[in-house]
Tab-separated table of C-alpha atoms and ligand atoms in Angstrom:
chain	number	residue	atom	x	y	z
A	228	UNK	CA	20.325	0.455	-7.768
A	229	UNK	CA	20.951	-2.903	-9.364
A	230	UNK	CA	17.402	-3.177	-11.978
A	231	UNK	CA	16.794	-6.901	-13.473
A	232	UNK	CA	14.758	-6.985	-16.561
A	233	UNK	CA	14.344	-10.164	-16.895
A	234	UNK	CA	12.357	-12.127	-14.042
A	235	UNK	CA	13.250	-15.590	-13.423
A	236	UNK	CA	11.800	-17.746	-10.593
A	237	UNK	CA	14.315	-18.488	-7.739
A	238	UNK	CA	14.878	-21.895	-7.165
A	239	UNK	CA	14.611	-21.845	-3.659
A	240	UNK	CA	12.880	-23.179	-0.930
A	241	UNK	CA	8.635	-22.231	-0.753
A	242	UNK	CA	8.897	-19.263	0.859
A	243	UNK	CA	6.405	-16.784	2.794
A	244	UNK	CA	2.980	-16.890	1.928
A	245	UNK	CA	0.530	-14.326	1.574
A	246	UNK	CA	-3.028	-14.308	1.143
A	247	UNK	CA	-4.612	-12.418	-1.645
A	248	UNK	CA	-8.094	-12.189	-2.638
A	249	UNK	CA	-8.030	-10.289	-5.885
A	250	UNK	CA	-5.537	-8.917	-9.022
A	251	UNK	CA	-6.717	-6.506	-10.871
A	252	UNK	CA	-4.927	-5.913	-13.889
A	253	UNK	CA	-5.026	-3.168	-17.106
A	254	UNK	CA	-5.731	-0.444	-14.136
A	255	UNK	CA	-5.113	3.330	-15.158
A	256	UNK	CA	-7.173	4.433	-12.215
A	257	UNK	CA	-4.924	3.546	-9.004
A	258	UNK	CA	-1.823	5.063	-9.607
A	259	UNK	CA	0.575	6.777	-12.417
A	260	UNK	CA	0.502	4.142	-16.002
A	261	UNK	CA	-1.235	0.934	-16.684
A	262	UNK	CA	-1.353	-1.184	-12.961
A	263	UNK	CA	-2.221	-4.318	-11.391
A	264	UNK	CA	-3.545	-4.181	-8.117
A	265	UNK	CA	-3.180	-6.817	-5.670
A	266	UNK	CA	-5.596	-6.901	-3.168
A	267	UNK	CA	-4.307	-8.361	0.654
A	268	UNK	CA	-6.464	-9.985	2.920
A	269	UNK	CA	-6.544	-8.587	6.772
A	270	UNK	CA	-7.713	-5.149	8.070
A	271	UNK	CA	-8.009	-3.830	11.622
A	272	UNK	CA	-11.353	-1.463	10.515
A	273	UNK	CA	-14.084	-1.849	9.632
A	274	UNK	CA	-16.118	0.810	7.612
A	275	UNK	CA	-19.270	0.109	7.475
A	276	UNK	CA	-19.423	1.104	3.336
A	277	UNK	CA	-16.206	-1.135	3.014
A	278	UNK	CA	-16.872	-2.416	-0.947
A	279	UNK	CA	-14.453	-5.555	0.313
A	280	UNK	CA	-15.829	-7.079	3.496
A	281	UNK	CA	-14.373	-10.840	1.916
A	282	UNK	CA	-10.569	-9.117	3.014
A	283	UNK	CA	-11.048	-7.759	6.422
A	284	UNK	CA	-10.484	-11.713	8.248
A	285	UNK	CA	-6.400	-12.846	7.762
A	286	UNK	CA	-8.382	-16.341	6.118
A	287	UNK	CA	-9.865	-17.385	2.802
A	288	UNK	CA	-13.864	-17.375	2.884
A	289	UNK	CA	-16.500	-18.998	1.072
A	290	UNK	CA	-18.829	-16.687	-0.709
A	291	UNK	CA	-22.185	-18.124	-1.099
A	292	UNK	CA	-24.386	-16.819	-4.543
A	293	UNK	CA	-27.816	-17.810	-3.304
A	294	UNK	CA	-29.429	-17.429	-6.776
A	295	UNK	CA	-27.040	-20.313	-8.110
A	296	UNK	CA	-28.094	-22.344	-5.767
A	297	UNK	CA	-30.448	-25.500	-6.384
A	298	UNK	CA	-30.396	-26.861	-3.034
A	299	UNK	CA	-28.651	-30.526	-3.624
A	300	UNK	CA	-26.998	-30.719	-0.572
A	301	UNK	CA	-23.532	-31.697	-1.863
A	302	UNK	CA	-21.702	-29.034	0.057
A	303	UNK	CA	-23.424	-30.489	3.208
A	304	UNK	CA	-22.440	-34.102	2.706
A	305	UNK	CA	-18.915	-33.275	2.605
A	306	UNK	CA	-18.470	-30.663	4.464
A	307	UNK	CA	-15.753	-31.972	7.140
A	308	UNK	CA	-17.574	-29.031	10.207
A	309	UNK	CA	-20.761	-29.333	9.800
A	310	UNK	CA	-20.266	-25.263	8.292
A	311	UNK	CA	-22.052	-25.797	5.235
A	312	UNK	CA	-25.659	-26.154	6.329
A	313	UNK	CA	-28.462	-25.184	4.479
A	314	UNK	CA	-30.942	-23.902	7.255
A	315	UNK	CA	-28.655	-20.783	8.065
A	316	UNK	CA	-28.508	-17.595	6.221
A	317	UNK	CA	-25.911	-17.215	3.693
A	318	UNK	CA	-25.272	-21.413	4.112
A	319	UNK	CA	-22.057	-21.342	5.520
A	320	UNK	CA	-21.273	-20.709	9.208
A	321	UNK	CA	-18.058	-19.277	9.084
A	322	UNK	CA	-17.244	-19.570	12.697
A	323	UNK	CA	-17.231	-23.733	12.198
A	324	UNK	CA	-15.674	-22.870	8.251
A	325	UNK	CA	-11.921	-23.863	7.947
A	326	UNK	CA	-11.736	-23.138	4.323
A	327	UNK	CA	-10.755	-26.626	2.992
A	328	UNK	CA	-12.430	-26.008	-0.207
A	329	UNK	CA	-14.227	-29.267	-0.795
A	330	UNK	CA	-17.779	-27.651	-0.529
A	331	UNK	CA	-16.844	-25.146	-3.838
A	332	UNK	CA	-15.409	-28.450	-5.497
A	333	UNK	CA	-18.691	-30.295	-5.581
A	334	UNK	CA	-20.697	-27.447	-5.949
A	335	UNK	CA	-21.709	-27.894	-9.693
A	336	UNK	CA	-23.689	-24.751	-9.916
A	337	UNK	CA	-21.236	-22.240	-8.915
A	338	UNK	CA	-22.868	-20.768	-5.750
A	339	UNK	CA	-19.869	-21.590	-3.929
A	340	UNK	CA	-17.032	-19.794	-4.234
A	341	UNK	CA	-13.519	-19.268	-2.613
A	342	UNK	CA	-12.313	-16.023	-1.820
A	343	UNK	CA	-8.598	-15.617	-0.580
A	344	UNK	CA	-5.462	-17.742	-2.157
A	345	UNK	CA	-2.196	-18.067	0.021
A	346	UNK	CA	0.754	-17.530	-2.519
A	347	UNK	CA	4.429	-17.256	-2.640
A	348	UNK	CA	5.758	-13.649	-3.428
A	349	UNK	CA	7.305	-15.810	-6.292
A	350	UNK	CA	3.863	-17.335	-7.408
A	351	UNK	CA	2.422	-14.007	-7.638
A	352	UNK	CA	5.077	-12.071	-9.324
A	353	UNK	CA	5.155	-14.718	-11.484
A	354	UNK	CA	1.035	-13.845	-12.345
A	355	UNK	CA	2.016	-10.416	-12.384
A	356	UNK	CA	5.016	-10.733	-14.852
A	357	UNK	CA	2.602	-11.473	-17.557
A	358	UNK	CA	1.948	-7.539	-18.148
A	359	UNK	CA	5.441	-6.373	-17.374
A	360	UNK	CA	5.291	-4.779	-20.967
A	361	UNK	CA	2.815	-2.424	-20.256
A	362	UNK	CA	4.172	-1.139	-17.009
A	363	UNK	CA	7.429	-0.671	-18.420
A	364	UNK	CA	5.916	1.447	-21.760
A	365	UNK	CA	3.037	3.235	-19.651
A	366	UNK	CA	5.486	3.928	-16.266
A	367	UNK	CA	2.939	1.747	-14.556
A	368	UNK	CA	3.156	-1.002	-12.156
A	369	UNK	CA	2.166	-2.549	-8.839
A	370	UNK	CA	-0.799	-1.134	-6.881
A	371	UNK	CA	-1.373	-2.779	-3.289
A	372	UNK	CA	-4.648	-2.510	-1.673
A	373	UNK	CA	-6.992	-4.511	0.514
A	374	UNK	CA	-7.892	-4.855	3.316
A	375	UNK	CA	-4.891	-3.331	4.987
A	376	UNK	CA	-2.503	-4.477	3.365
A	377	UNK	CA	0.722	-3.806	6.494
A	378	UNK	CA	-1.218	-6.279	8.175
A	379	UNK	CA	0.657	-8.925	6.314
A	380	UNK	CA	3.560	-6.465	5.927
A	381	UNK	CA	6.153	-9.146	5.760
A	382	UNK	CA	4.553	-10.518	2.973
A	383	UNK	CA	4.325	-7.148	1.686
A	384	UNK	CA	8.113	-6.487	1.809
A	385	UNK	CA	9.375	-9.003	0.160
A	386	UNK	CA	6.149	-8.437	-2.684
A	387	UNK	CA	7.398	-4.832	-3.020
A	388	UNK	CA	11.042	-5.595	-2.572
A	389	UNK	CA	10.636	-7.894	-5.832
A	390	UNK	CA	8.469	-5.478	-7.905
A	391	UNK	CA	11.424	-2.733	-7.290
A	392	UNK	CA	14.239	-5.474	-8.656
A	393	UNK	CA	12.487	-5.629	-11.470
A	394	UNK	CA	12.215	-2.050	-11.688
A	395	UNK	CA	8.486	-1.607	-11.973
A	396	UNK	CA	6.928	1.085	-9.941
A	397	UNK	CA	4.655	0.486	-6.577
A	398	UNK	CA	1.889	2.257	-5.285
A	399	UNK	CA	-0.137	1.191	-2.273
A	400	UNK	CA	-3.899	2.905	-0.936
A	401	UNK	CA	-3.835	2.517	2.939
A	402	UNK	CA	-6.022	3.406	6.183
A	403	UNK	CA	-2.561	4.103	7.109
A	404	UNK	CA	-2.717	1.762	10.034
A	405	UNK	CA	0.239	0.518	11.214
A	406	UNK	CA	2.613	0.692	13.698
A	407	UNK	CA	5.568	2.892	12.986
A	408	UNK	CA	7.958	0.278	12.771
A	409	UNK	CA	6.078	-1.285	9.976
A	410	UNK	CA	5.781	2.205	8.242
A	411	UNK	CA	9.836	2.349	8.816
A	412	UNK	CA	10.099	-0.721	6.501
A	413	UNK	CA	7.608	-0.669	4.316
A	414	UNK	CA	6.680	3.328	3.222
A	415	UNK	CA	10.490	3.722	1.662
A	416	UNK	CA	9.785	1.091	-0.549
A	417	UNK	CA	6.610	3.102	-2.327
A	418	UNK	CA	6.720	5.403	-5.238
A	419	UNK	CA	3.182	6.518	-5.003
A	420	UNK	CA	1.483	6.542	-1.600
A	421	UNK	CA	-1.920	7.210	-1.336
A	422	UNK	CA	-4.102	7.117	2.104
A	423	UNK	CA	-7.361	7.674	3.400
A	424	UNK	CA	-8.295	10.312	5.688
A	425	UNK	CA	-11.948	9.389	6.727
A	426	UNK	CA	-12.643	12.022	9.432
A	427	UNK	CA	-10.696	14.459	11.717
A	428	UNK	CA	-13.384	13.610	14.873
A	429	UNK	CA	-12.380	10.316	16.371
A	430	UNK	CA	-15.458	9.401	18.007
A	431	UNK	CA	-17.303	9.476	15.249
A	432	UNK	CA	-14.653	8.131	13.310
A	433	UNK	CA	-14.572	5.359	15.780
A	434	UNK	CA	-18.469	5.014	15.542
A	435	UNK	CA	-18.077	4.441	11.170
A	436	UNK	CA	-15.140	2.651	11.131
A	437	UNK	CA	-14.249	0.741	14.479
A	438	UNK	CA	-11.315	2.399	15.740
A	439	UNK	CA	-9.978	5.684	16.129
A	440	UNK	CA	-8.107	7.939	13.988
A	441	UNK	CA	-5.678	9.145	16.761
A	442	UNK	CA	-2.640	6.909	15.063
A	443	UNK	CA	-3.593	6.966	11.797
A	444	UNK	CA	-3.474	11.251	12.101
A	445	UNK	CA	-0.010	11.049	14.106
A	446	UNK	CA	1.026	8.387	10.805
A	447	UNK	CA	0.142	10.583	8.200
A	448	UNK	CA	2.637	13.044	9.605
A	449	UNK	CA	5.199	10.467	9.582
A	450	UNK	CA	4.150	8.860	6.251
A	451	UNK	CA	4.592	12.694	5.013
A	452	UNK	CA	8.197	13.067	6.293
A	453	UNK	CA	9.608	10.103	4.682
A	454	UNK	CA	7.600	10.622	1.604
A	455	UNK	CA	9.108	13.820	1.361
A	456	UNK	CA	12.678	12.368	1.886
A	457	UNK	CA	12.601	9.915	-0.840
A	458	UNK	CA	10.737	11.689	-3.330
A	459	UNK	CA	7.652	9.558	-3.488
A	460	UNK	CA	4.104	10.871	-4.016
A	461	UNK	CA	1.776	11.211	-1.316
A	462	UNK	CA	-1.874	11.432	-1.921
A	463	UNK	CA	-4.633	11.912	0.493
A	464	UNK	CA	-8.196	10.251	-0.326
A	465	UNK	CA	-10.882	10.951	1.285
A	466	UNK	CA	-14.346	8.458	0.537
A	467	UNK	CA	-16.874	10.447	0.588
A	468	UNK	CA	-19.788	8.967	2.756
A	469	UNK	CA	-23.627	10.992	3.399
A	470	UNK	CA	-24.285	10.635	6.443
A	471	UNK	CA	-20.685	10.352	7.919
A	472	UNK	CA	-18.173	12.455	6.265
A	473	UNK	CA	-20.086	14.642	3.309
A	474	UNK	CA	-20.589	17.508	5.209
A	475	UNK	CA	-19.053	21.028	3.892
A	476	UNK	CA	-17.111	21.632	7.046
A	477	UNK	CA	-16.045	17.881	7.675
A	478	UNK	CA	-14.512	18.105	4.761
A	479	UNK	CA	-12.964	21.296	5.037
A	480	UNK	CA	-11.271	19.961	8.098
A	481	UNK	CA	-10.034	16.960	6.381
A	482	UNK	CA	-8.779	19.455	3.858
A	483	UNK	CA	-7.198	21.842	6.365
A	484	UNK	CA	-5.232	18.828	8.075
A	485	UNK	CA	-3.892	17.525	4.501
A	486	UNK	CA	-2.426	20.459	3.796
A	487	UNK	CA	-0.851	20.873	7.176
A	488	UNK	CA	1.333	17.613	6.196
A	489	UNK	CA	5.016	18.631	4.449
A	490	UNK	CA	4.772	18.161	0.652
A	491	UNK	CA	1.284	16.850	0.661
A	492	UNK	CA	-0.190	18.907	-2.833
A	493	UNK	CA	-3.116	16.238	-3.611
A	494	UNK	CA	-6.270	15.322	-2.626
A	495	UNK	CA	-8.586	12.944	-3.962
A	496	UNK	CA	-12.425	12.728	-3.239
A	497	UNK	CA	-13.634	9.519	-3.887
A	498	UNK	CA	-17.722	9.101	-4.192
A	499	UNK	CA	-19.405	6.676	-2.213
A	500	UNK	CA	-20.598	3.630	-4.158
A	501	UNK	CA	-22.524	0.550	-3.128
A	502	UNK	CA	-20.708	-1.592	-5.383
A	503	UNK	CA	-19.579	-4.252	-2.696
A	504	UNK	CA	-22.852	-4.763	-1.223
A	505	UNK	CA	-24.103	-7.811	-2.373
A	506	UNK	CA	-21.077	-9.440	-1.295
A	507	UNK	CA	-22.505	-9.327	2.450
A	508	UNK	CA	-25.357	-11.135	1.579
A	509	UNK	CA	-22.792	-13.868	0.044
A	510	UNK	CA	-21.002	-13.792	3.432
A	511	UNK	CA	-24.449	-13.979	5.514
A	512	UNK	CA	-24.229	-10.383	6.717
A	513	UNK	CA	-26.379	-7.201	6.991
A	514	UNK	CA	-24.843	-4.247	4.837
A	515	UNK	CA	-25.747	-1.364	6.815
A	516	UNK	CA	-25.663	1.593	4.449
A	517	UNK	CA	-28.756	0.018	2.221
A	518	UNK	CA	-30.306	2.504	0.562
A	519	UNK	CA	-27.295	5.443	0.675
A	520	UNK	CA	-27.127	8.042	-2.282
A	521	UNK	CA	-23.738	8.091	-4.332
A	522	UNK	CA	-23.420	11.929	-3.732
A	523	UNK	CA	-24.485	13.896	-6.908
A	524	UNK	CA	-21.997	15.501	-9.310
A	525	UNK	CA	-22.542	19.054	-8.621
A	526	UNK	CA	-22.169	18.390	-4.783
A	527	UNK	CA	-18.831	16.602	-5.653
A	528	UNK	CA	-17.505	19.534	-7.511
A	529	UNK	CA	-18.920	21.988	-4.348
A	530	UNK	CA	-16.880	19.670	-1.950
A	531	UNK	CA	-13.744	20.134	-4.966
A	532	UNK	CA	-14.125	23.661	-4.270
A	533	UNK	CA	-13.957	23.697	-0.617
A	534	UNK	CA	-10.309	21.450	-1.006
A	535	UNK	CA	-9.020	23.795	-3.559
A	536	UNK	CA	-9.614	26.595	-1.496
A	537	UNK	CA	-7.333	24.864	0.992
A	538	UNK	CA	-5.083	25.157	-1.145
A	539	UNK	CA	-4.581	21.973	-2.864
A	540	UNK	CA	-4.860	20.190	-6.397
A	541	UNK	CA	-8.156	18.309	-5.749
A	542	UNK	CA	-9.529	15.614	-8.470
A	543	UNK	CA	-12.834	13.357	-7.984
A	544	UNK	CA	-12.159	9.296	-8.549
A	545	UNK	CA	-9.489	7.670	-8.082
B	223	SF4	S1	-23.662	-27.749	-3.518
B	223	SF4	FE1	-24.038	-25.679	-4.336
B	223	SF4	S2	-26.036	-25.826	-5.375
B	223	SF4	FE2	-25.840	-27.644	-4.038
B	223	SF4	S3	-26.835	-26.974	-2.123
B	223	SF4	FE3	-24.643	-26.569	-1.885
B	223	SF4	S4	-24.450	-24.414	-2.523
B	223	SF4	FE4	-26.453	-25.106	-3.300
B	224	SF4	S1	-14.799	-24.735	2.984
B	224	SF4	FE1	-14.708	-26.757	3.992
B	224	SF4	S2	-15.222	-26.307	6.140
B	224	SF4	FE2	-15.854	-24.511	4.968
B	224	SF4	S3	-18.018	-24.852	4.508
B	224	SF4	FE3	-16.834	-25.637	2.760
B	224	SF4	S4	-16.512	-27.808	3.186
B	224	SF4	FE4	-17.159	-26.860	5.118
């Protein structure tokens, strides 16, 4: 394989955009080294802990901080929609929004604010170049995430396509919805490939998460076989949710089916957190897991137990 070392921006034509809503960079936590992790807008579930409810629309969004707010009425007067309006909760109607922007630009106390940028792969690996040192000295690189991120997976190829030229490594986390044709193209291009298994019951994984789990159980079979074909590392994660998923035997049959799949070794049991919730009050929505417990310590290290005895390498986080 032909690796560049040096990036320098084509000078082409503006091409694909994609629309990202977060990098995060210096990250040791999502994947092997130090990482960025770019976060992709779209997603066909819905979880009702989801910490990123700003990515699951394919459009940019305007996050509302109520407590910044001092009522002036700017972002009414020029809001082209009639969207911005002061009477509604969270301020913006985001059925009527169109994302233009020019509420956040005459917002002079910062309670407006726009989530979602569409970019050029070049634009962003440009952004991301900036820390190509530390991949290349800690074996880090590129983490995707979202949303889904295969919703806007030809976006993603060409973003992953460029991150291998320049020899960095990628790693994605995925609900491992997609259509196999879109696995096909995009899985062989990951070094580290981790995805969520939420439940093995697809009713009630339906009921938590808005679809079934039928194709994303008949994917991680598939994932597993190329995986295992092109040497990449595939990790399971599970979330761990009371209430929907922290049951002993729930997730000893999570456990069971992960290390059913060829060359899986890994699983990861990742403690619910309520970290995202304020940001449905910013989008004018109800966040319906108020009040849920990140599961104690000890009972994370029980649930360890139950996936070592499974036979697999378990670890807690990330
Ligand atoms: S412009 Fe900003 S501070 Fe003024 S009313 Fe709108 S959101 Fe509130
Ligand atoms: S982004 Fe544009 S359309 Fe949306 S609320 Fe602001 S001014 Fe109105």
């Amino acid at each position: 394989m032909h690796v560049n070392f040096k990036w320098e921006p084509e000078k082409k034509e503006e091409g694909r955009k994609g629309l990202v809503f977060n990098i995060q960079r210096f990250s040791v936590n999502d994947g092997p080294g130090i990482r960025s992790i770019v976060f992709l807008n779209g997603c066909p579930l819905r979880c009702k802990w989801c910490c990123n409810p700003e990515s699951q629309e394919l459009r940019a969004i305007v996050m509302f901080k109520a407590q910044n707010c001092v009522g002036c009425g700017n972002c009414e007067v020029v809001c082209p929609t009639g969207a911005s309006d002061l009477s509604i909760p969270g301020k913006i109607d985001h059925s009527k929004c169109i994302a233009c922007g020019k509420c956040v630009d005459v917002c002079y106390h910062r309670a407006l604010e726009m989530s979602g940028k569409w970019t050029t792969v070049d634009e962003l690996i440009k952004e991301l170049y900036k820390d190509t040192i530390s991949y290349r000295r800690s074996g880090g690189g590129i983490t995707i995430s979202g949303g889904e991120a295969m919703v806007q997976h030809e976006f993603l190829e060409e973003l992953l396509q460029a991150c291998k030229g320049l020899g960095w490594t990628t790693a994605i986390e995925t609900t491992g919805y997609a259509s196999k044709e879109v696995l096909d193209k995009i899985v062989p291009l990951i070094d580290y490939f981790m995805m969520d298994i939420k439940h093995i019951d697809k009713d009630v994984h339906k009921a938590w998460t808005g679809v079934s789990n039928e194709l994303i159980l008949k994917n991680a079979f598939h994932i597993a076989e190329i995986c295992q074909q092109i040497g990449s590392q595939y990790i399971i994660r599970v979330p761990i949710i009371p209430g929907f998923n922290s049951d002993p035997e729930v997730v000893r049959g999570i456990a069971k089916f992960a290390s059913s799949l060829p060359g899986v070794k890994d699983l990861h049991l990742l403690p619910y957190h309520d970290l995202g919730s304020n940001k449905y009050a910013m989008m004018g929505k109800d966040y319906e897991l108020f009040g849920v417990q990140t599961p104690e310590a000890d009972y994370m290290e029980y649930l360890k137990e139950i996936v070592e005895y499974e036979g697999l390498n378990c670890k807690i986080g990330g």
